[in-house]
Short mmCIF file of C-alpha atoms and ligand atoms in Angstrom, two decimals:
data_model
loop_
_atom_site.label_atom_id
_atom_site.label_comp_id
_atom_site.label_asym_id
_atom_site.label_seq_id
_atom_site.Cartn_x
_atom_site.Cartn_y
_atom_site.Cartn_z
CA ASN A 1407 -16.61 -46.52 20.50
CA SER A 1408 -19.28 -47.46 22.68
CA TYR A 1409 -21.39 -49.83 20.56
CA TYR A 1410 -21.16 -52.56 23.18
CA ASN A 1411 -23.12 -50.40 25.76
CA ASP A 1412 -26.06 -50.44 22.76
CA TYR A 1413 -25.76 -53.80 21.65
CA ASN A 1414 -27.80 -56.14 24.23
CA HIS A 1415 -31.11 -56.79 21.98
CA GLU A 1416 -33.77 -59.56 22.49
CA ILE A 1417 -34.06 -62.16 20.33
CA TRP A 1418 -37.73 -62.93 19.53
CA ALA A 1419 -39.52 -65.88 18.89
CA MET A 1420 -43.54 -65.35 18.09
CA LYS A 1421 -45.82 -68.31 17.96
CA VAL A 1422 -49.14 -68.64 15.73
CA SER A 1423 -51.22 -70.98 16.98
CA ASP A 1424 -54.91 -71.26 18.66
CA ASN A 1425 -54.01 -71.89 22.54
CA VAL A 1426 -50.35 -70.78 22.03
CA GLU A 1427 -49.77 -70.78 26.00
CA GLU A 1428 -49.84 -74.67 25.70
CA GLU A 1429 -47.34 -76.97 24.00
CA GLU A 1430 -50.03 -78.89 21.95
CA ASP A 1431 -49.90 -82.47 20.20
CA GLU A 1432 -49.36 -80.57 16.81
CA PRO A 1433 -46.41 -80.44 14.49
CA SER A 1434 -44.50 -77.10 14.71
CA VAL A 1435 -43.12 -75.39 11.49
CA PHE A 1436 -40.10 -72.64 11.84
CA TYR A 1437 -39.63 -69.63 9.97
CA MET A 1438 -35.95 -67.89 10.94
CA ALA A 1439 -34.19 -64.51 9.44
CA GLU A 1440 -31.20 -62.89 9.48
CA HIS A 1441 -28.57 -65.14 10.71
CA HIS A 1442 -26.16 -62.43 8.46
CA ALA A 1443 -26.74 -59.12 9.49
CA ARG A 1444 -26.21 -57.57 5.90
CA GLU A 1445 -29.54 -59.67 4.70
CA PRO A 1446 -32.06 -57.72 6.21
CA ILE A 1447 -34.50 -58.53 3.25
CA SER A 1448 -34.67 -62.05 5.03
CA LEU A 1449 -36.50 -60.33 7.93
CA GLU A 1450 -39.06 -58.35 5.78
CA VAL A 1451 -39.70 -61.80 4.14
CA ASN A 1452 -40.30 -63.47 7.48
CA MET A 1453 -42.30 -61.07 8.57
CA TYR A 1454 -44.09 -60.74 5.51
CA VAL A 1455 -45.33 -64.42 5.96
CA LEU A 1456 -45.99 -63.79 9.51
CA ASN A 1457 -48.54 -61.04 8.49
CA HIS A 1458 -50.00 -62.92 5.99
CA ILE A 1459 -51.03 -65.80 8.32
CA ILE A 1460 -52.39 -63.91 10.84
CA SER A 1461 -54.02 -61.34 8.61
CA ASN A 1462 -55.84 -64.27 7.27
CA TYR A 1463 -57.00 -66.08 10.16
CA GLY A 1464 -60.37 -66.56 9.98
CA SER A 1465 -60.94 -65.27 6.61
CA ASP A 1466 -59.02 -68.02 4.78
CA PRO A 1467 -60.20 -71.56 5.66
CA THR A 1468 -56.43 -73.10 4.57
CA ILE A 1469 -54.80 -70.43 6.64
CA THR A 1470 -57.36 -71.02 9.36
CA ASP A 1471 -57.05 -74.46 9.43
CA GLU A 1472 -53.14 -74.62 9.72
CA VAL A 1473 -53.28 -72.10 12.51
CA ASN A 1474 -55.47 -74.43 14.43
CA ASN A 1475 -53.62 -77.38 13.91
CA LYS A 1476 -49.81 -76.37 14.01
CA GLN A 1477 -47.72 -74.37 15.89
CA ILE A 1478 -45.76 -71.77 13.48
CA TRP A 1479 -42.78 -70.26 15.16
CA PHE A 1480 -41.12 -67.15 13.61
CA MET A 1481 -37.94 -65.87 14.71
CA PRO A 1482 -37.51 -63.33 12.26
CA LEU A 1483 -34.11 -61.45 13.61
CA VAL A 1484 -31.69 -63.99 14.77
CA ASN A 1485 -28.36 -61.46 14.98
CA PRO A 1486 -30.40 -58.32 16.25
CA ASN A 1487 -27.05 -56.71 17.10
CA GLY A 1488 -25.24 -56.74 13.82
CA HIS A 1489 -28.68 -55.81 12.62
CA LYS A 1490 -28.15 -52.61 14.36
CA ILE A 1491 -24.61 -51.87 12.81
CA VAL A 1492 -26.28 -52.47 9.23
CA THR A 1493 -29.43 -50.25 9.76
CA ASP A 1494 -27.48 -47.69 11.77
CA GLU A 1495 -25.40 -47.53 8.59
CA VAL A 1496 -22.18 -47.78 10.75
CA ASP A 1497 -21.17 -50.93 8.23
CA LEU A 1498 -23.58 -51.78 5.60
CA TRP A 1499 -22.00 -55.16 5.00
CA TRP A 1500 -21.11 -56.30 8.44
CA ARG A 1501 -22.56 -59.95 8.30
CA LYS A 1502 -21.47 -61.59 12.14
CA ASN A 1503 -22.47 -61.07 15.51
CA ILE A 1504 -20.47 -58.91 17.90
CA ARG A 1505 -18.36 -61.13 19.47
CA ASP A 1506 -15.17 -59.01 21.18
CA ASN A 1507 -13.14 -61.78 19.33
CA ASN A 1508 -9.76 -59.46 20.61
CA GLU A 1509 -11.22 -58.44 23.58
CA ASN A 1510 -10.64 -54.77 23.33
CA GLY A 1511 -14.06 -53.86 24.71
CA SER A 1512 -15.15 -52.25 21.38
CA ILE A 1513 -16.26 -53.60 17.82
CA ASN A 1514 -13.35 -53.64 15.12
CA PHE A 1515 -15.58 -53.03 11.88
CA GLY A 1516 -12.19 -53.50 9.83
CA GLY A 1517 -12.74 -57.40 10.80
CA GLY A 1518 -11.12 -59.02 14.11
CA ASP A 1519 -14.49 -59.29 15.53
CA GLY A 1520 -17.89 -61.20 15.40
CA VAL A 1521 -18.84 -64.71 14.80
CA ASP A 1522 -20.55 -66.11 11.62
CA PRO A 1523 -23.87 -67.44 13.26
CA ASN A 1524 -24.30 -69.61 10.53
CA ARG A 1525 -20.96 -71.58 11.22
CA ASN A 1526 -21.51 -72.15 14.80
CA TYR A 1527 -24.08 -74.79 15.03
CA ALA A 1528 -23.00 -78.51 16.65
CA TRP A 1529 -23.46 -80.06 13.24
CA ASN A 1530 -19.90 -81.09 12.13
CA TRP A 1531 -19.07 -77.67 13.79
CA GLY A 1532 -15.64 -76.93 12.39
CA GLY A 1533 -15.67 -78.60 8.71
CA GLU A 1534 -15.32 -77.15 5.52
CA GLY A 1535 -16.61 -73.91 4.63
CA SER A 1536 -15.89 -72.43 7.92
CA SER A 1537 -12.95 -70.68 9.27
CA GLY A 1538 -10.85 -70.79 12.58
CA ASN A 1539 -9.79 -66.99 11.87
CA THR A 1540 -11.16 -64.29 13.78
CA ASN A 1541 -10.98 -61.95 10.88
CA SER A 1542 -12.68 -64.34 8.42
CA GLU A 1543 -16.46 -63.77 7.29
CA THR A 1544 -17.36 -67.32 8.29
CA TYR A 1545 -15.32 -67.29 11.52
CA ARG A 1546 -17.17 -70.41 13.16
CA GLY A 1547 -16.26 -69.28 16.87
CA PRO A 1548 -14.41 -70.71 19.56
CA SER A 1549 -17.01 -73.81 20.06
CA ALA A 1550 -20.01 -75.23 18.93
CA PHE A 1551 -22.95 -73.24 20.30
CA SER A 1552 -20.70 -70.71 21.85
CA GLU A 1553 -22.94 -67.75 20.47
CA PRO A 1554 -26.11 -66.39 22.26
CA GLU A 1555 -28.01 -66.13 19.44
CA ILE A 1556 -27.58 -69.65 18.44
CA GLN A 1557 -27.64 -71.08 21.72
CA ALA A 1558 -31.29 -69.75 21.28
CA MET A 1559 -31.83 -71.29 18.20
CA ARG A 1560 -30.71 -74.83 19.39
CA ASP A 1561 -33.14 -74.10 22.40
CA MET A 1562 -36.06 -73.58 20.40
CA LEU A 1563 -35.24 -76.60 17.99
CA GLY A 1564 -34.84 -78.65 21.29
CA SER A 1565 -37.97 -77.35 22.91
CA HIS A 1566 -40.65 -78.10 20.03
CA HIS A 1567 -41.49 -81.01 17.70
CA PHE A 1568 -40.38 -79.36 14.13
CA VAL A 1569 -41.14 -80.98 11.04
CA THR A 1570 -40.24 -78.45 8.61
CA GLY A 1571 -38.45 -75.24 8.42
CA ILE A 1572 -37.45 -72.37 6.50
CA THR A 1573 -34.17 -70.26 7.14
CA TYR A 1574 -33.73 -67.09 5.14
CA HIS A 1575 -30.74 -65.42 3.85
CA SER A 1576 -29.64 -63.34 0.82
CA TYR A 1577 -28.96 -63.86 -2.05
CA SER A 1578 -28.66 -65.91 -5.04
CA GLU A 1579 -32.31 -67.13 -5.52
CA LEU A 1580 -31.77 -70.59 -4.28
CA VAL A 1581 -33.75 -73.20 -2.16
CA LEU A 1582 -31.25 -75.47 -0.23
CA PHE A 1583 -31.67 -78.52 1.13
CA PRO A 1584 -29.16 -80.46 3.77
CA PHE A 1585 -27.07 -81.59 3.81
CA GLY A 1586 -23.96 -78.98 3.38
CA TYR A 1587 -21.23 -79.72 5.56
CA ALA A 1588 -19.01 -81.48 2.52
CA ASN A 1589 -19.21 -82.07 -1.27
CA ASN A 1590 -21.29 -84.77 -2.64
CA ILE A 1591 -23.02 -85.96 0.60
CA GLN A 1592 -26.43 -87.21 0.80
CA ALA A 1593 -29.00 -87.01 3.36
CA PRO A 1594 -30.73 -90.10 4.08
CA ASP A 1595 -34.32 -88.42 3.39
CA HIS A 1596 -32.55 -86.55 0.06
CA ASP A 1597 -35.27 -87.71 -2.02
CA ALA A 1598 -38.19 -86.10 -0.14
CA LEU A 1599 -36.07 -83.52 0.81
CA GLU A 1600 -35.01 -82.54 -2.98
CA ASP A 1601 -39.12 -83.08 -3.88
CA LEU A 1602 -40.14 -80.23 -1.48
CA ALA A 1603 -37.21 -77.89 -2.55
CA ASN A 1604 -38.31 -78.09 -6.13
CA GLU A 1605 -41.69 -77.78 -5.25
CA MET A 1606 -40.94 -74.65 -3.21
CA ALA A 1607 -38.66 -73.22 -5.71
CA PHE A 1608 -40.82 -73.39 -9.02
CA THR A 1609 -43.09 -71.34 -7.05
CA ILE A 1610 -40.55 -68.49 -6.28
CA PRO A 1611 -39.80 -66.55 -9.70
CA GLY A 1612 -36.43 -64.67 -9.85
CA GLN A 1613 -36.17 -61.05 -10.81
CA SER A 1614 -34.62 -61.85 -14.26
CA GLY A 1615 -37.27 -64.54 -15.18
CA GLY A 1616 -37.16 -67.99 -14.23
CA TYR A 1617 -37.54 -69.52 -10.95
CA TYR A 1618 -35.25 -70.07 -7.99
CA ASP A 1619 -33.10 -73.32 -8.36
CA PRO A 1620 -33.08 -76.10 -5.73
CA MET A 1621 -29.89 -77.86 -4.52
CA PRO A 1622 -28.55 -79.62 -2.10
CA SER A 1623 -26.62 -77.13 0.02
CA TYR A 1624 -23.07 -77.87 -0.86
CA GLU A 1625 -23.50 -77.44 -4.24
CA LEU A 1626 -23.65 -73.64 -3.45
CA TYR A 1627 -20.39 -74.58 -1.69
CA PRO A 1628 -19.90 -76.53 1.42
CA ALA A 1629 -20.38 -75.06 4.66
CA SER A 1630 -20.35 -76.53 8.15
CA GLY A 1631 -22.01 -75.49 11.62
CA THR A 1632 -25.37 -74.57 9.66
CA THR A 1633 -28.90 -74.11 10.78
CA ASP A 1634 -30.13 -76.89 7.91
CA ASP A 1635 -27.46 -79.45 8.83
CA TYR A 1636 -28.10 -79.32 12.56
CA ALA A 1637 -32.09 -78.98 12.57
CA TYR A 1638 -32.02 -81.98 10.14
CA GLY A 1639 -29.07 -84.10 11.50
CA GLU A 1640 -29.94 -83.50 15.06
CA HIS A 1641 -33.66 -83.39 15.21
CA GLY A 1642 -34.97 -84.67 11.69
CA VAL A 1643 -36.35 -81.49 10.70
CA PHE A 1644 -36.81 -80.79 7.26
CA SER A 1645 -34.98 -77.26 7.08
CA PHE A 1646 -34.26 -75.47 3.93
CA THR A 1647 -32.37 -71.99 3.02
CA ILE A 1648 -33.70 -69.85 0.78
CA GLU A 1649 -31.17 -67.23 -0.79
CA LEU A 1650 -33.49 -64.49 -1.53
CA GLY A 1651 -32.91 -62.10 -4.35
CA THR A 1652 -29.99 -60.90 -6.59
CA GLU A 1653 -28.20 -59.06 -4.04
CA PHE A 1654 -27.47 -58.50 -0.12
CA ILE A 1655 -29.73 -55.68 0.40
CA PRO A 1656 -32.11 -55.49 -2.82
CA PRO A 1657 -33.35 -51.94 -3.86
CA ALA A 1658 -36.41 -50.44 -2.16
CA SER A 1659 -38.40 -50.91 -5.41
CA GLN A 1660 -37.78 -55.00 -5.02
CA ILE A 1661 -38.83 -55.46 -1.56
CA GLU A 1662 -42.53 -56.20 -1.81
CA GLY A 1663 -42.02 -58.37 -4.74
CA ILE A 1664 -39.54 -60.58 -3.61
CA CYS A 1665 -41.83 -60.90 -0.51
CA GLU A 1666 -44.94 -61.51 -2.44
CA ASN A 1667 -43.07 -63.82 -4.59
CA ASN A 1668 -41.95 -65.85 -1.31
CA LEU A 1669 -44.95 -66.42 -0.06
CA GLU A 1670 -46.34 -69.76 -1.73
CA ALA A 1671 -43.24 -71.48 -0.84
CA ALA A 1672 -43.53 -70.66 2.59
CA LEU A 1673 -47.10 -72.09 2.84
CA ILE A 1674 -46.13 -75.25 0.68
CA LEU A 1675 -43.54 -75.80 3.69
CA LEU A 1676 -46.52 -74.90 6.04
CA THR A 1677 -48.72 -77.69 4.83
CA ARG A 1678 -46.08 -80.34 3.91
CA VAL A 1679 -46.66 -82.81 6.84
CA ASN A 1680 -50.54 -82.84 5.77
CA LYS A 1681 -49.89 -85.56 2.88
CA LYS A 1682 -47.16 -88.02 1.99
CA ALA A 1683 -46.49 -88.33 5.63
CA LEU A 1684 -46.68 -91.23 8.44
CA THR A 1685 -47.32 -90.01 11.63
CA GLY A 1686 -49.26 -91.72 14.84
CA HIS A 1687 -48.64 -92.22 18.71
CA ILE A 1688 -46.47 -94.94 19.96
CA THR A 1689 -47.29 -95.79 23.49
CA ASP A 1690 -46.96 -98.58 26.41
CA ALA A 1691 -49.81 -101.29 25.73
CA GLU A 1692 -50.14 -101.94 29.45
CA SER A 1693 -50.21 -98.59 30.58
CA GLY A 1694 -51.21 -96.27 27.71
CA ASP A 1695 -48.28 -94.00 28.29
CA PRO A 1696 -46.46 -92.10 25.49
CA VAL A 1697 -42.86 -93.87 24.97
CA VAL A 1698 -40.23 -92.13 23.01
CA ALA A 1699 -39.31 -94.92 20.42
CA GLU A 1700 -37.59 -94.84 17.10
CA ILE A 1701 -38.83 -95.10 13.94
CA TYR A 1702 -36.98 -96.65 11.07
CA ILE A 1703 -37.91 -97.06 7.68
CA ASP A 1704 -36.08 -99.62 5.57
CA GLY A 1705 -34.98 -98.15 2.09
CA ILE A 1706 -34.28 -94.58 3.99
CA ASP A 1707 -32.76 -94.74 7.23
CA ASN A 1708 -30.14 -97.04 6.19
CA THR A 1709 -28.82 -94.85 3.77
CA GLY A 1710 -26.78 -91.92 2.96
CA GLU A 1711 -24.51 -89.96 5.53
CA PHE A 1712 -25.78 -90.34 9.33
CA ARG A 1713 -28.50 -88.42 11.05
CA LYS A 1714 -29.99 -88.78 14.48
CA PRO A 1715 -32.94 -91.37 14.55
CA TYR A 1716 -36.22 -90.38 14.37
CA LYS A 1717 -38.04 -90.67 17.70
CA SER A 1718 -41.68 -90.43 19.06
CA ASP A 1719 -41.83 -87.10 21.60
CA LEU A 1720 -41.77 -87.34 25.28
CA LEU A 1721 -45.00 -85.34 25.52
CA PHE A 1722 -47.34 -87.40 23.45
CA GLY A 1723 -45.42 -90.43 21.96
CA ARG A 1724 -46.17 -88.07 18.41
CA TYR A 1725 -44.01 -89.04 15.64
CA TYR A 1726 -43.94 -87.71 12.03
CA ARG A 1727 -42.31 -88.86 8.80
CA LEU A 1728 -42.17 -86.97 5.80
CA LEU A 1729 -42.02 -89.60 2.73
CA GLN A 1730 -42.78 -89.89 -0.82
CA ILE A 1731 -45.56 -91.96 -2.35
CA GLY A 1732 -45.11 -95.81 -2.00
CA SER A 1733 -44.79 -98.80 0.25
CA TYR A 1734 -42.75 -99.11 3.23
CA ASP A 1735 -41.31 -101.17 6.26
CA VAL A 1736 -41.42 -99.24 9.28
CA THR A 1737 -39.70 -100.53 12.76
CA PHE A 1738 -40.63 -99.50 16.18
CA SER A 1739 -38.49 -99.88 18.96
CA ALA A 1740 -37.49 -98.71 22.28
CA LEU A 1741 -35.67 -100.07 25.30
CA ASP A 1742 -37.44 -102.25 27.46
CA TYR A 1743 -40.21 -102.67 24.72
CA GLU A 1744 -40.62 -105.62 22.45
CA THR A 1745 -39.58 -104.16 19.14
CA GLN A 1746 -42.67 -103.87 16.25
CA THR A 1747 -42.13 -103.98 12.19
CA ILE A 1748 -45.01 -103.17 10.18
CA ASN A 1749 -44.41 -104.19 6.56
CA ASN A 1750 -46.07 -102.39 3.52
CA VAL A 1751 -47.06 -99.31 5.10
CA SER A 1752 -48.48 -97.19 2.17
CA ILE A 1753 -48.20 -93.52 1.59
CA SER A 1754 -50.17 -91.44 -0.59
CA GLN A 1755 -50.35 -88.27 -2.43
CA LEU A 1756 -53.28 -86.73 -0.98
CA GLN A 1757 -53.15 -87.24 2.84
CA GLN A 1758 -51.25 -88.62 5.89
CA THR A 1759 -51.08 -92.25 6.87
CA VAL A 1760 -51.89 -92.64 10.60
CA LEU A 1761 -49.99 -95.58 12.20
CA ASN A 1762 -50.75 -95.96 15.85
CA VAL A 1763 -48.37 -98.56 17.87
CA GLU A 1764 -48.58 -99.71 21.19
CA LEU A 1765 -45.11 -101.41 22.75
CA GLU A 1766 -45.26 -104.53 24.68
CA PRO A 1767 -43.35 -103.75 27.77
CA ILE A 1768 -40.49 -106.54 28.23
CA LEU A 1769 -41.41 -107.80 31.70
CA MET A 1770 -38.23 -108.38 34.09
CA VAL A 1771 -38.58 -111.66 35.94
CA PRO A 1772 -36.97 -113.06 39.28
CA VAL A 1773 -34.94 -116.25 38.70
CA THR A 1774 -34.91 -118.08 42.00
CA GLY A 1775 -34.27 -121.80 42.56
CA GLN A 1776 -33.03 -124.15 44.92
CA VAL A 1777 -29.77 -126.66 44.92
CA THR A 1778 -30.02 -130.06 46.19
CA ASP A 1779 -28.39 -133.36 46.38
CA GLY A 1780 -29.45 -135.29 43.28
CA TYR A 1781 -29.66 -138.77 45.57
CA THR A 1782 -30.83 -137.78 48.71
CA GLY A 1783 -32.75 -134.40 48.00
CA VAL A 1784 -30.78 -132.48 50.97
CA PRO A 1785 -30.21 -128.96 50.11
CA LEU A 1786 -26.94 -128.04 49.08
CA ALA A 1787 -25.21 -124.55 50.68
CA GLN A 1788 -22.59 -122.66 48.97
CA ALA A 1789 -22.96 -123.89 45.60
CA HIS A 1790 -21.65 -121.53 42.66
CA LEU A 1791 -24.35 -120.48 40.12
CA THR A 1792 -24.25 -118.38 37.28
CA LEU A 1793 -27.09 -117.33 34.73
CA SER A 1794 -25.77 -117.37 30.95
CA SER A 1795 -27.14 -113.70 30.44
CA ASP A 1796 -24.41 -112.65 32.65
CA PRO A 1797 -21.75 -115.38 33.26
CA ASP A 1798 -19.39 -113.20 35.27
CA ASN A 1799 -21.84 -112.76 38.00
CA LEU A 1800 -21.74 -115.57 40.57
CA VAL A 1801 -24.24 -116.27 43.00
CA TYR A 1802 -24.08 -118.83 46.12
CA SER A 1803 -27.10 -120.81 47.40
CA ASP A 1804 -27.82 -119.92 51.37
CA ASN A 1805 -27.91 -122.69 54.16
CA SER A 1806 -31.42 -123.83 52.59
CA GLY A 1807 -29.95 -124.14 49.07
CA TYR A 1808 -31.85 -121.21 48.26
CA PHE A 1809 -30.22 -118.56 45.67
CA SER A 1810 -31.60 -115.76 43.30
CA PHE A 1811 -30.58 -114.12 40.55
CA PRO A 1812 -31.12 -110.09 39.66
CA ALA A 1813 -34.23 -109.93 37.51
CA VAL A 1814 -34.13 -110.68 33.88
CA TYR A 1815 -35.79 -110.09 30.90
CA GLU A 1816 -38.50 -112.92 29.92
CA GLY A 1817 -36.88 -115.49 27.68
CA THR A 1818 -34.36 -118.84 27.96
CA TYR A 1819 -31.32 -118.62 29.65
CA ILE A 1820 -28.77 -121.45 31.14
CA VAL A 1821 -27.83 -121.63 35.18
CA HIS A 1822 -24.55 -123.23 35.72
CA ALA A 1823 -24.03 -124.83 38.90
CA GLU A 1824 -21.04 -125.77 40.87
CA ALA A 1825 -20.44 -127.39 44.11
CA GLU A 1826 -17.75 -129.22 45.77
CA ASN A 1827 -17.42 -132.92 45.33
CA TYR A 1828 -20.89 -132.52 42.83
CA SER A 1829 -20.72 -133.14 39.03
CA THR A 1830 -21.29 -129.81 37.36
ZN1 ZN B 904 -26.69 -65.35 4.81
#
């Protein structure tokens, strides 16, 4: 077969916002779909949400407000090459991308080729629930981010300030939240993640009554190298997998219903940052410039499994933390700035809490002086001096007795001076 000649599709990302050409000081939200080729219902739902938002802009005040104040990204077809195998009906149950694992120049439909894109992200890549066997449906690829599809998603996630996201799959009628890379692991933001998963799930009716089930990802089965674990672990994004419907490719008669049923959850995700959230700008108290600082919340960031610390962004100094109602002690820290802790920050049900923080730069000061004879006042050359901040760095006084240390942060230090025939 000559499939590789035909399989060179672009991966599209579509942005819905006002001023789409600009990266604005607004939270970004993503909707991804079809990492797995045999799950085209995910593409349908993604496009349905996109269509709803653009169709109602200007008429529905909530949608209009969301579009104006957010940057909404749609990546509806993460795996376009695999998608073509399915829509051409070459292999309806193709799951992976089309990496030519055995390098024979053609796609082996019976197995052997392809990487599972949702095992290729660099969060606990190579762990449980992924396979090193190229024949496996969950083959993780030769290295983390080896696949162009997932390099593209990595670059998207790293280029915008995402706060929430959904990646659609099929099937099982579930709303999954991170982490998922091993059994019984808990995310530091577990409670807030679970609340949002619950809130979304209970708006999505199932095919046979009831609603979608919310659960931590590992409860379905542990899987490593997934979108959600990476987006959350690396960037702190509240990232969810929604497993649509009750089969990989639902009958045509169900498509419209599955799309409609999933709309409200998608909109709940979109508006999540508008309430029960802490946000603001972190700036340099002297210059007013944005500062990339860590935002540490006691009782959250010191719990659960490791994820990277939340940081304000480079462009605006903006940060977002999605929380639950309550009172929190929040610490802001950055290299070369004085750390600030603000206690009892209140988070409310109905709106954001805005907390702008100016960090005081820690000044570097020179340390200079002169060494003299204690009786005569005569300058002493070649005295040995050290400063307690860096006792290995030996400095000598010059012929006039003068010495200087490299600049240090403001503070209290001990100077140690020695000279021949003098007491230390
Ligand atoms: Zn899937």
